[in-house]
C-alpha positions as MATLAB code, in Angstrom:
seq = 'MWPNFFTGFPFLFPTIGRVNLNTLPTVSVTVGTDNVTLELPNHAFRNRDYVGGFYVNLRQPIPSGTATTLPVLIGTNGDTRPLMAYNNEPVTVANLAGTGIYEIHYNKYTNELYLVNGGYRPTTPAASTSEAVAAKSK';
ca = [
      56.315   76.886   99.209;
      58.770   78.184  101.979;
      58.715   81.867  100.807;
      55.130   81.827  100.585;
      54.741   80.342  104.049;
      56.583   83.250  105.703;
      55.040   86.177  103.807;
      52.884   87.343  106.684;
      55.725   87.742  109.096;
      57.261   91.176  109.444;
      61.046   90.070  108.774;
      62.721   88.614  105.790;
      62.815   84.928  105.346;
      66.407   83.556  105.635;
      67.674   82.534  102.108;
      69.317   79.288  103.332;
      72.640   79.476  101.625;
      71.705   81.242   98.380;
      73.314   84.617   99.567;
      76.399   84.169  101.678;
      76.964   87.459  103.294;
      79.869   86.061  105.279;
      82.288   86.007  102.409;
      83.822   89.375  101.682;
      85.829   89.957   98.617;
      88.993   91.897   98.411;
      88.638   95.011   96.233;
      92.456   95.599   96.015;
      95.858   94.647   97.159;
      98.177   97.672   98.053;
     101.708   97.086   98.502;
     103.468   99.770  100.532;
     107.064  100.011  101.915;
     106.107   98.712  105.311;
     103.118   96.474  104.676;
     100.552   94.880  102.281;
      96.876   95.916  102.704;
      94.038   93.796  101.594;
      91.261   96.333  101.044;
      87.757   95.133  101.725;
      84.523   96.742  100.536;
      83.368   99.934  102.369;
      81.460   99.227  105.582;
      82.621   95.576  105.699;
      82.387   95.410  109.457;
      79.019   97.186  109.785;
      76.324   95.042  111.247;
      78.791   92.252  111.955;
      78.843   90.262  115.134;
      81.090   91.537  117.726;
      83.108   88.347  118.064;
      83.023   85.741  115.338;
      84.356   84.487  112.062;
      84.107   85.458  108.332;
      85.781   84.581  105.061;
      87.793   86.947  102.847;
      88.024   85.906   99.258;
      91.491   87.109   98.189;
      90.662   87.788   94.485;
      93.913   89.834   93.489;
      97.214   88.105   93.795;
     100.017   89.866   95.751;
     102.290   91.177   93.108;
     105.311   89.061   92.408;
     108.639   90.663   93.600;
     106.822   91.757   96.926;
     109.158   91.328   99.916;
     107.850   88.227  101.836;
     108.707   89.580  105.162;
     106.034   92.474  104.899;
     103.158   92.054  107.499;
      99.697   91.797  106.041;
      96.731   94.320  107.090;
      93.113   94.174  106.463;
      91.669   97.483  105.519;
      88.304   99.089  104.920;
      87.169  102.710  104.834;
      90.797  103.990  105.374;
      91.040  101.955  108.685;
      93.451   99.062  108.783;
      94.059   96.364  111.269;
      96.981   93.853  111.376;
      96.200   90.260  110.540;
      97.656   88.133  113.321;
      98.635   84.325  113.529;
      99.196   82.084  116.508;
     101.252   83.550  119.311;
     100.197   87.071  118.147;
     102.642   87.011  115.386;
     101.766   89.034  112.470;
     100.858   87.196  109.040;
     103.449   88.115  106.487;
     103.133   87.701  102.692;
     105.251   84.437  102.911;
     102.504   82.954  105.056;
      99.874   83.409  102.444;
      99.319   80.687   99.823;
      97.840   82.952   97.183;
      94.458   83.916   95.861;
      91.503   82.030   97.443;
      89.279   81.981  100.543;
      90.664   82.670  103.841;
      88.926   82.218  107.140;
      89.316   85.198  109.651;
      88.184   85.421  113.229;
      87.137   88.902  114.326;
      86.786   90.641  117.637;
      85.308   93.921  117.639;
      85.998   94.667  121.204;
      89.741   94.388  120.815;
      89.917   95.076  116.964;
      91.821   91.934  116.444;
      91.905   89.840  113.400;
      93.296   86.511  113.300;
      93.897   84.196  110.417;
      92.239   80.827  111.330;
      92.425   78.818  108.032;
      93.085   78.894  104.335;
      96.324   78.314  103.080;
      98.433   79.588  105.938;
     102.199   78.607  105.379;
     104.510   78.742  108.364;
     107.645   80.938  107.693;
     109.949   78.166  108.784;
     109.024   74.693  107.531;
     108.525   72.135  110.156;
     111.013   69.217  110.134;
     109.392   65.989  108.761;
     108.765   63.135  111.108;
     111.659   61.031  109.657;
     114.117   63.803  110.278;
     112.894   64.389  113.812;
     113.237   60.549  114.573;
     116.735   60.456  112.910;
     117.879   63.534  115.008;
     116.576   61.943  118.416;
     118.446   58.690  117.674;
     121.832   60.534  117.370;
];
């Protein structure tokens, strides 16, 4: 019914969740001496909103034995950008939980990519609440 209703309009009818153009799969993971690059399909940022979020489907695992201190970059068409976390700290291999979906915030004006959600692991584990209470009572 709905596709037939909109046939007279000069624009395409939205597919209402059937096609998710907001999730970009990684095509490869490249480990270098200075960083790890998660490569996205060509022209991944073309026609994308200037400021907003999208999802990256990390399909390939980062090879075991990769140094966990290497920063993670997002690349497409030979152009790479560092993936950042809170306090403008670079996301490292140790911060990623593995393959899966990661939410990224992109700002085309400043060329910044921030990891928002999806398996982020802090490098230093936070103290549990019972340890923090015990430390205060001493």
